[in-house]
XYZ file of C-alpha atoms in Angstrom:
597
model
C 1.088 -9.006 5.489
C 2.022 -11.546 7.737
C 0.007 -13.443 5.440
C 0.812 -16.611 3.693
C 3.579 -15.895 1.262
C 2.377 -16.464 -2.270
C 5.444 -16.237 -4.420
C 5.769 -15.896 -7.996
C 4.555 -16.257 -11.449
C 1.804 -18.757 -12.105
C 1.956 -22.146 -13.698
C 1.962 -21.504 -17.403
C -0.917 -22.386 -19.615
C -1.555 -22.131 -23.313
C -2.236 -18.652 -24.661
C -5.788 -17.816 -23.706
C -8.591 -17.018 -26.101
C -9.913 -13.486 -25.999
C -13.015 -12.957 -23.888
C -16.200 -11.780 -25.444
C -15.314 -8.284 -24.317
C -17.856 -6.214 -26.151
C -15.520 -4.842 -28.820
C -17.598 -3.809 -31.795
C -20.787 -3.751 -29.774
C -20.632 -0.042 -29.009
C -19.403 -0.708 -25.477
C -16.445 1.270 -24.170
C -14.087 -1.523 -23.088
C -10.740 -0.999 -21.350
C -8.610 -4.132 -21.736
C -5.464 -4.590 -19.648
C -2.904 -7.260 -20.488
C -1.690 -9.187 -17.423
C 0.941 -11.926 -17.190
C 0.109 -13.238 -13.756
C -2.471 -15.746 -12.583
C -5.022 -14.824 -9.971
C -4.050 -16.732 -6.828
C -7.461 -16.143 -5.237
C -10.449 -13.839 -5.538
C -10.803 -14.020 -1.754
C -9.291 -10.970 -0.047
C -8.565 -13.234 2.919
C -6.151 -15.277 0.791
C -4.892 -13.237 -2.160
C -1.381 -11.814 -2.345
C -0.419 -11.526 -5.982
C -0.481 -8.075 -7.496
C -3.137 -8.897 -10.073
C -5.418 -10.259 -7.338
C -4.973 -7.389 -4.914
C -5.499 -4.954 -7.795
C -8.862 -6.591 -8.446
C -9.756 -6.333 -4.770
C -8.921 -2.634 -4.677
C -11.370 -2.185 -7.537
C -14.093 -4.335 -5.973
C -13.964 -3.410 -2.267
C -13.323 -0.294 -0.194
C -10.802 -0.108 2.635
C -11.468 2.146 5.606
C -9.056 4.711 4.162
C -7.486 5.375 0.790
C -4.489 7.341 -0.496
C -4.516 10.520 -2.498
C -3.195 9.838 -5.972
C -1.142 13.039 -5.957
C 1.006 12.449 -2.880
C -0.247 9.336 -1.014
C -1.865 11.284 1.836
C -4.436 9.247 3.782
C -7.893 10.238 2.602
C -11.386 8.943 3.404
C -12.528 5.644 1.979
C -15.303 3.697 3.631
C -14.510 5.753 6.726
C -15.103 9.498 6.483
C -13.240 10.376 9.695
C -11.110 8.768 12.407
C -9.682 9.718 15.760
C -7.476 8.111 18.385
C -7.710 8.230 22.155
C -4.977 10.032 24.096
C -3.149 6.770 24.776
C -3.506 5.730 21.104
C -5.103 2.442 22.116
C -8.649 3.166 20.964
C -9.436 4.202 17.405
C -12.893 5.328 16.351
C -13.846 5.372 12.671
C -16.951 7.067 11.293
C -18.402 4.896 8.520
C -19.716 6.591 5.389
C -23.480 7.006 5.368
C -25.748 6.047 2.490
C -23.461 3.606 0.652
C -24.619 0.198 -0.479
C -23.184 -3.112 -1.562
C -23.599 -3.898 -5.235
C -26.597 -6.102 -4.365
C -28.355 -3.079 -2.848
C -27.905 -3.907 0.838
C -26.508 -1.088 3.052
C -22.848 -0.987 4.040
C -22.502 -0.573 7.805
C -19.902 -0.607 10.551
C -20.957 -4.186 11.277
C -19.427 -5.271 7.967
C -16.089 -3.787 9.018
C -16.369 -5.246 12.519
C -17.147 -8.694 11.116
C -14.229 -8.512 8.646
C -11.680 -7.620 11.318
C -13.124 -9.955 13.948
C -13.029 -12.851 11.519
C -9.370 -12.165 10.790
C -8.674 -12.002 14.534
C -10.379 -15.309 15.327
C -9.812 -17.474 12.234
C -6.217 -17.970 11.154
C -7.322 -18.873 7.631
C -9.026 -15.500 7.272
C -5.772 -13.874 8.393
C -3.747 -15.533 5.648
C -3.232 -12.472 3.464
C -3.505 -9.508 5.841
C -3.158 -10.854 9.353
C -0.370 -8.468 10.308
C -2.842 -5.586 10.339
C -5.076 -7.156 13.003
C -2.508 -9.112 15.035
C -2.373 -6.281 17.590
C -6.153 -5.810 17.807
C -7.598 -6.619 21.231
C -11.240 -5.950 20.391
C -13.369 -4.500 17.630
C -16.921 -3.227 18.067
C -19.697 -1.584 16.062
C -21.890 0.234 18.615
C -24.033 1.574 15.785
C -24.234 1.439 12.004
C -21.918 4.429 11.521
C -19.310 3.775 14.225
C -16.429 1.299 14.316
C -14.232 1.110 17.434
C -10.915 -0.747 17.426
C -9.128 -1.389 20.711
C -5.431 -2.160 20.494
C -3.096 -4.067 22.826
C -0.379 -1.487 22.183
C -0.082 1.554 19.913
C -0.039 0.754 16.194
C 1.421 3.265 13.783
C -0.429 2.102 10.669
C -4.006 2.585 11.858
C -4.955 4.928 9.000
C -3.397 2.536 6.527
C -5.162 -0.741 7.199
C -4.900 -2.316 3.785
C -7.811 -4.654 4.395
C -10.784 -4.888 2.012
C -14.023 -4.655 3.986
C -16.332 -7.531 3.054
C -20.141 -7.844 3.100
C -21.014 -9.820 6.225
C -24.319 -11.057 4.809
C -22.432 -12.856 2.015
C -19.261 -14.018 3.734
C -20.694 -15.198 7.053
C -22.085 -18.177 5.127
C -18.577 -19.386 4.236
C -17.439 -22.446 6.135
C -13.715 -22.874 5.473
C -11.953 -19.644 4.520
C -8.825 -21.548 3.505
C -10.686 -23.203 0.639
C -13.134 -20.487 -0.391
C -11.747 -18.588 -3.399
C -14.798 -16.423 -4.112
C -14.783 -17.541 -7.741
C -17.952 -19.601 -8.201
C -20.791 -17.078 -8.039
C -20.953 -13.936 -10.175
C -21.356 -11.021 -10.001
C -19.306 -10.813 -6.799
C -20.902 -8.556 -4.193
C -18.665 -5.579 -3.416
C -18.737 -1.831 -2.810
C -15.793 -0.550 -4.872
C -15.903 1.243 -8.219
C -16.128 -2.027 -10.154
C -17.983 -5.329 -9.789
C -16.251 -8.599 -10.672
C -18.714 -10.083 -13.146
C -16.852 -12.971 -14.804
C -13.633 -14.950 -14.370
C -11.935 -17.670 -16.407
C -8.739 -19.112 -14.931
C -5.648 -17.884 -16.795
C -7.850 -16.313 -19.442
C -9.530 -13.159 -18.199
C -11.325 -11.287 -15.436
C -14.208 -9.048 -16.451
C -15.342 -6.133 -14.279
C -18.293 -3.831 -14.811
C -18.964 -0.399 -13.281
C -20.630 -0.207 -9.890
C -23.264 2.362 -10.772
C -23.913 3.118 -7.097
C -20.265 3.778 -6.189
C -20.192 6.869 -3.983
C -17.393 8.616 -5.907
C -19.234 8.061 -9.169
C -19.213 5.158 -11.599
C -16.219 4.550 -13.901
C -16.584 5.847 -17.449
C -15.720 2.639 -19.283
C -18.522 0.105 -19.723
C -16.175 -2.789 -18.986
C -12.704 -3.416 -17.624
C -11.149 -6.682 -18.795
C -7.885 -8.071 -17.434
C -6.723 -10.464 -20.129
C -4.016 -13.038 -19.424
C -0.953 -13.323 -21.665
C 1.832 -15.724 -20.828
C 4.107 -14.087 -23.389
C 4.960 -10.383 -23.105
C 5.659 -9.999 -26.817
C 2.193 -11.353 -27.563
C 0.703 -8.719 -25.261
C 2.657 -5.974 -27.037
C 1.489 -7.285 -30.413
C -2.087 -7.172 -29.127
C -1.551 -3.553 -28.062
C -0.308 -2.661 -31.535
C -3.398 -4.222 -33.086
C -5.729 -2.494 -30.655
C -6.822 -5.757 -29.044
C -5.750 -4.477 -25.629
C -5.723 -0.948 -24.257
C -2.817 -1.153 -21.816
C 0.302 -3.271 -21.224
C 2.449 -3.007 -18.047
C 5.970 -4.294 -17.299
C 7.522 -3.612 -20.680
C 11.075 -4.656 -21.420
C 13.422 -1.930 -22.706
C 13.224 -3.438 -26.202
C 9.428 -3.485 -26.123
C 9.286 0.097 -24.868
C 11.685 1.241 -27.580
C 9.674 -0.528 -30.266
C 6.497 1.202 -29.098
C 8.063 4.653 -28.926
C 7.086 5.510 -32.474
C 3.970 3.346 -32.718
C 0.840 5.121 -33.848
C -1.754 5.820 -31.151
C 0.493 4.417 -28.392
C 1.910 6.329 -25.435
C 4.715 4.923 -23.293
C 4.877 5.800 -19.591
C 8.355 5.450 -18.060
C 8.376 6.506 -14.403
C 10.473 5.768 -11.305
C 9.168 2.525 -9.863
C 7.948 1.454 -6.464
C 9.607 -1.919 -6.333
C 13.031 -3.448 -5.932
C 14.743 -6.307 -7.737
C 16.970 -8.442 -5.562
C 18.961 -11.595 -5.000
C 17.721 -13.588 -2.029
C 19.776 -16.366 -0.462
C 18.354 -19.285 1.484
C 19.370 -18.645 5.109
C 18.385 -22.157 6.111
C 14.626 -22.620 5.865
C 13.042 -23.125 9.270
C 9.727 -22.961 11.039
C 8.714 -21.225 14.252
C 8.780 -24.586 16.013
C 12.539 -24.673 15.396
C 12.498 -27.425 12.786
C 14.640 -26.937 9.712
C 13.725 -28.077 6.235
C 14.673 -27.631 2.602
C 17.948 -28.306 0.843
C 19.671 -24.938 0.695
C 23.434 -25.055 0.197
C 25.166 -24.924 3.605
C 27.900 -22.642 2.249
C 25.371 -19.804 2.134
C 25.079 -19.925 5.917
C 28.559 -18.349 5.974
C 28.284 -14.518 5.842
C 31.656 -14.340 4.087
C 30.419 -16.504 1.224
C 27.293 -14.411 0.784
C 29.307 -11.206 0.834
C 31.748 -12.616 -1.703
C 28.953 -13.505 -4.098
C 27.441 -10.030 -3.781
C 30.834 -8.359 -4.277
C 31.040 -10.096 -7.650
C 27.707 -8.618 -8.791
C 28.045 -5.519 -10.961
C 24.793 -3.690 -10.216
C 25.621 -0.821 -12.552
C 26.045 -3.259 -15.426
C 22.645 -4.768 -14.620
C 21.014 -1.336 -14.783
C 22.770 -0.416 -18.014
C 22.764 -3.730 -19.888
C 19.669 -5.549 -18.646
C 17.334 -2.654 -17.854
C 19.072 -0.390 -20.405
C 18.766 2.599 -18.100
C 15.109 2.021 -17.160
C 16.066 1.472 -13.513
C 18.170 2.914 -10.695
C 21.064 1.051 -9.105
C 19.979 -0.896 -6.051
C 21.164 0.091 -2.591
C 18.840 -0.201 0.403
C 15.618 -2.139 0.732
C 13.166 0.710 0.071
C 13.284 2.455 -3.336
C 14.353 6.133 -3.487
C 10.847 7.073 -4.615
C 9.914 6.863 -0.926
C 12.362 9.465 0.302
C 10.977 9.494 3.843
C 12.287 5.983 4.445
C 14.998 5.603 1.802
C 18.353 4.394 3.136
C 21.611 3.472 1.489
C 24.854 2.046 2.876
C 27.864 4.292 3.144
C 31.601 3.723 3.443
C 32.835 0.305 4.523
C 29.305 -0.957 5.024
C 28.579 -0.759 1.324
C 29.060 -3.892 -0.761
C 30.438 -2.549 -4.012
C 31.682 -4.363 -7.092
C 35.044 -5.896 -6.168
C 35.735 -9.353 -7.677
C 39.269 -9.431 -6.232
C 37.952 -8.950 -2.696
C 35.307 -11.583 -3.414
C 38.028 -14.090 -4.342
C 40.007 -13.226 -1.213
C 36.972 -13.776 1.016
C 36.251 -17.166 -0.532
C 39.884 -18.205 -0.064
C 39.762 -17.143 3.571
C 36.460 -18.955 4.094
C 38.067 -22.215 2.945
C 36.663 -22.350 -0.581
C 39.778 -22.489 -2.733
C 40.125 -23.210 -6.413
C 41.203 -26.701 -7.468
C 43.233 -27.547 -10.548
C 40.151 -27.196 -12.711
C 39.482 -23.690 -11.378
C 36.462 -24.777 -9.326
C 35.928 -23.607 -5.751
C 35.618 -26.505 -3.344
C 35.000 -26.712 0.359
C 37.120 -28.575 2.881
C 34.977 -31.632 2.197
C 35.883 -31.460 -1.496
C 32.351 -30.531 -2.510
C 32.286 -28.038 -5.397
C 30.658 -24.695 -4.674
C 27.840 -25.179 -7.160
C 24.659 -23.214 -6.533
C 21.112 -23.010 -7.920
C 19.009 -19.913 -8.429
C 15.231 -19.860 -8.911
C 14.280 -17.914 -12.031
C 10.826 -17.012 -13.331
C 10.471 -18.538 -16.778
C 8.265 -15.697 -17.998
C 10.605 -12.929 -16.851
C 13.321 -11.898 -19.326
C 15.160 -9.913 -16.647
C 15.689 -13.024 -14.534
C 17.110 -14.892 -17.506
C 19.405 -12.035 -18.543
C 20.722 -11.403 -15.031
C 21.127 -15.152 -14.559
C 23.550 -15.268 -17.490
C 25.604 -12.436 -16.023
C 25.723 -14.162 -12.642
C 26.912 -17.364 -14.283
C 29.715 -15.359 -15.910
C 30.696 -13.318 -12.850
C 30.515 -16.161 -10.359
C 32.081 -18.551 -12.856
C 35.177 -16.344 -12.885
C 35.288 -16.820 -9.118
C 35.101 -20.589 -9.571
C 31.504 -20.808 -8.380
C 29.054 -22.794 -10.482
C 25.484 -21.593 -10.988
C 22.482 -23.444 -12.386
C 19.720 -21.054 -13.410
C 16.436 -22.907 -12.802
C 13.783 -21.066 -14.800
C 10.362 -22.380 -13.791
C 6.790 -21.457 -14.604
C 6.025 -21.896 -10.910
C 8.717 -21.071 -8.366
C 6.243 -21.243 -5.487
C 6.631 -24.914 -4.687
C 10.428 -25.111 -4.304
C 10.511 -21.719 -2.579
C 7.932 -22.694 0.034
C 9.729 -25.989 0.613
C 13.077 -24.252 1.042
C 14.436 -26.220 -1.918
C 16.634 -23.495 -3.376
C 19.980 -21.795 -2.820
C 19.191 -18.357 -4.252
C 16.198 -16.747 -5.923
C 15.331 -13.624 -7.859
C 13.133 -11.684 -5.465
C 11.219 -8.443 -5.347
C 8.319 -6.580 -3.797
C 6.301 -3.507 -4.533
C 6.774 -1.051 -1.692
C 4.002 1.291 -0.631
C 4.036 4.695 1.061
C 4.486 3.050 4.437
C 6.853 0.075 4.456
C 5.417 -1.763 7.468
C 4.220 -4.819 5.565
C 7.255 -5.269 3.369
C 9.427 -5.078 6.500
C 7.226 -7.509 8.429
C 7.923 -10.362 6.008
C 11.455 -10.662 7.386
C 10.452 -11.052 11.035
C 10.618 -14.313 12.963
C 6.844 -14.144 13.437
C 6.418 -14.461 9.663
C 8.010 -17.924 9.573
C 5.642 -20.854 9.054
C 4.422 -22.393 12.319
C 5.693 -25.827 11.251
C 7.441 -27.100 8.113
C 4.043 -28.256 6.829
C 2.535 -24.769 7.114
C 2.855 -21.731 4.871
C 4.126 -18.597 6.574
C 4.155 -14.943 5.648
C 7.930 -14.979 5.348
C 9.625 -13.856 2.193
C 12.875 -15.715 2.614
C 12.940 -17.453 6.040
C 14.986 -14.652 7.613
C 14.791 -14.512 11.408
C 17.008 -12.056 13.255
C 16.252 -10.964 16.824
C 17.885 -7.562 16.458
C 15.845 -6.849 13.347
C 12.707 -8.000 15.173
C 13.415 -5.593 18.006
C 13.663 -2.666 15.600
C 10.475 -3.743 13.841
C 8.578 -3.851 17.124
C 9.767 -0.346 17.998
C 8.827 1.259 14.677
C 5.399 -0.365 14.771
C 4.397 1.636 17.849
C 6.243 4.884 17.063
C 3.878 7.707 16.066
C 6.542 10.397 15.729
C 7.273 10.503 11.962
C 10.956 11.392 12.243
C 11.688 8.839 14.951
C 9.831 6.140 13.068
C 11.704 6.916 9.856
C 15.003 6.585 11.747
C 13.948 3.166 13.025
C 12.943 2.036 9.545
C 16.332 3.091 8.215
C 18.010 1.200 11.081
C 15.997 -1.874 10.067
C 17.232 -1.609 6.505
C 20.794 -1.259 7.720
C 20.445 -4.391 9.829
C 18.821 -6.335 7.003
C 21.664 -5.269 4.723
C 24.280 -6.400 7.225
C 22.753 -9.858 7.660
C 23.612 -10.371 3.993
C 20.680 -12.562 3.060
C 19.402 -10.137 0.427
C 21.111 -7.939 -2.130
C 19.022 -5.304 -3.892
C 20.369 -5.027 -7.422
C 18.038 -2.463 -8.971
C 14.916 -0.346 -8.636
C 13.166 -0.919 -11.980
C 11.115 1.838 -13.546
C 7.426 1.392 -14.203
C 7.507 1.027 -17.979
C 4.049 0.633 -19.491
C 2.059 1.719 -22.522
C -1.523 2.421 -23.546
C -3.465 3.224 -26.676
C -4.417 6.871 -26.947
C -7.253 6.038 -29.342
C -8.848 4.008 -26.542
C -7.807 5.890 -23.395
C -7.937 9.693 -23.505
C -6.559 10.227 -19.992
C -5.728 8.258 -16.882
C -4.480 9.078 -13.380
C -0.905 8.254 -12.423
C 0.240 7.813 -8.839
C 1.950 9.985 -7.752
C 0.719 12.703 -10.078
C 4.275 13.683 -11.034
C 5.692 10.822 -13.117
C 3.870 8.030 -11.359
C 2.791 4.552 -12.359
C -0.547 3.433 -13.786
C -0.519 -0.300 -13.039
C -0.358 -1.534 -9.433
C -1.326 1.670 -7.633
C -2.137 2.163 -3.955
C -5.793 2.595 -4.761
C -8.210 2.322 -7.675
C -7.422 5.672 -9.282
C -6.096 4.618 -12.686
C -8.983 2.497 -13.926
C -11.692 4.369 -12.035
C -10.548 7.675 -13.548
C -9.718 6.429 -17.054
C -11.573 8.359 -19.775
C -12.470 6.664 -23.062
C -11.096 8.311 -26.172
C -13.673 10.046 -28.331
C -13.209 7.495 -31.085
C -14.218 4.764 -28.639
C -17.503 6.404 -27.807
C -16.157 8.502 -24.956
C -17.903 11.610 -23.799
C -17.212 14.146 -21.083
C -14.152 14.944 -19.051
C -12.189 12.684 -16.733
C -12.295 12.088 -13.031
C -9.432 12.906 -10.726
C -8.541 10.870 -7.672
C -9.942 13.552 -5.424
C -13.375 13.093 -6.957
C -13.523 16.145 -9.199
C -14.327 15.619 -12.872
C -11.081 16.865 -14.386
C -8.979 14.558 -16.494
C -5.457 13.774 -15.308
C -3.035 13.174 -18.167
C 0.032 11.084 -17.480
C 3.406 12.762 -17.447
C 6.535 11.117 -18.765
C 10.081 11.432 -17.506
C 9.725 14.035 -14.780
C 11.382 13.371 -11.453
C 9.050 11.613 -9.095
C 7.889 13.561 -6.082
C 8.476 12.208 -2.618
C 5.586 10.322 -1.108
C 4.400 12.238 1.925
C 4.296 10.284 5.163
C 1.542 12.055 7.054
C 1.766 11.354 10.756
C 4.147 8.505 10.041
C 1.233 6.143 9.623
C 0.911 5.405 5.905
C 1.295 1.657 6.305
C 0.490 -0.455 3.329
C 1.692 -3.680 1.899
C 2.322 -5.084 -1.460
C 4.809 -7.330 -2.843
C 5.993 -7.677 -6.328
C 9.172 -7.893 -8.204
C 10.208 -9.880 -11.186
C 7.373 -12.151 -10.220
C 5.173 -9.316 -8.980
C 4.605 -10.933 -5.642
C 2.328 -8.625 -3.859
């Protein structure tokens, strides 16, 4: 979103005590292990995957996405239409729905949410890109919302903005400081109500009995924090948690034969990349940070990437639970997938890497170390997430591969990479985002407009990239309603981003996760054919989850379309292409090794 970038894994804390989650009380409790801190319970501020997942459960957007194929479907809005010039959009707001405190949900709530984002930069922190082009928003009556645009906007049926209750939020003074975490239960209109929260311990949600699609079948949903992934897996084995996402290959293998455990291994929706510091700067032109100046040379960046064996990373680190990285958008999204061909492609060629470094003036000295013309050794740093085993494993390979080139590498594994990243105090970093059916947001984070206004501010930028040619392509795709033409522009953007050489996508990790079959009888994946459970574009998984009979479950499941038929997860089938209806499925979400969303 252009929204303030909120990188990374949280500051680590001691292993948290279990919440009083109702186990043994007869309650049907679904407990999900999470390894990421909540950055904020305010939808105006939150960007991490765990936080935005909570908000999808607690609030409705205007539209949602069908779990089967990501088609836009009604959410808070039951219908929408655009004027002939595409500058006026009219949404019909669902009748008869209420907030969890019993007050009616109206178009005025949506108008207030958008207007606040348009007029208060703090309220636009997380999702400001969606309303940046709005000229005016009105609610002529309780069922009608009218949005007037400055220019056409291709993602108007994919506004990934939680609609908030005006009667609660209009009392907030400073949106930059309000984290929505002091008063419970939190008023919302989604399938769940946030009822309790303990920092780096757990978030408890209870069913919204008045939810228009029907209340969830579990009595409670608890997101329980685990710093250590092995501890989460051990808790799954013991039945202390119901579900664990983001399994390592070793963890997945160990659970393959575990009793009452099912492993889901599906093509993922995120990429895993190396990001180089292009010279941190703000929109006011001021530079900051201490990135290595050698990385400003395209030849040096290309040389480093030529020394990376992406196939080895897939085979040795991910042990086959990933696809080799190519373009920016994972192959799961076939409408927008792009990969370099021919001479454009940066393959694995250490000899060419050495030649490029020689030509760039970084030659080996007697000790085998590359030095610049000033005699300074080419020693680099890479930010690594301390809780992510993939970062650590890949870091060791990079040290080996780049060491053979004569390039030194210090792998800085931190519990919190946010601070040095935001300050520009890094040379390289392990990076990644979850990509949604429409890539608008994940492309917007590389525009010049996403840079921080000044060095003291926090921008929406991922990696301080600012390229005018890329910006021009982004502006064109944002207003292009023709699906084929827009897809071509998105592929051109990926090609340009690839050529700038500031990012190198190494892999597309699978979604590898597991759940207890004696606690969860069925759950919806997205897409239906070999999709993921955790981190969906919607609330389908936990809203639809059916308790196992042994856990007090009764009745059949609930599909994402609202019918009461259970949807069992499928393992290993090829993932279906996400359908880009009308070219306007624009959503955001960032993740990666750090699950930045």
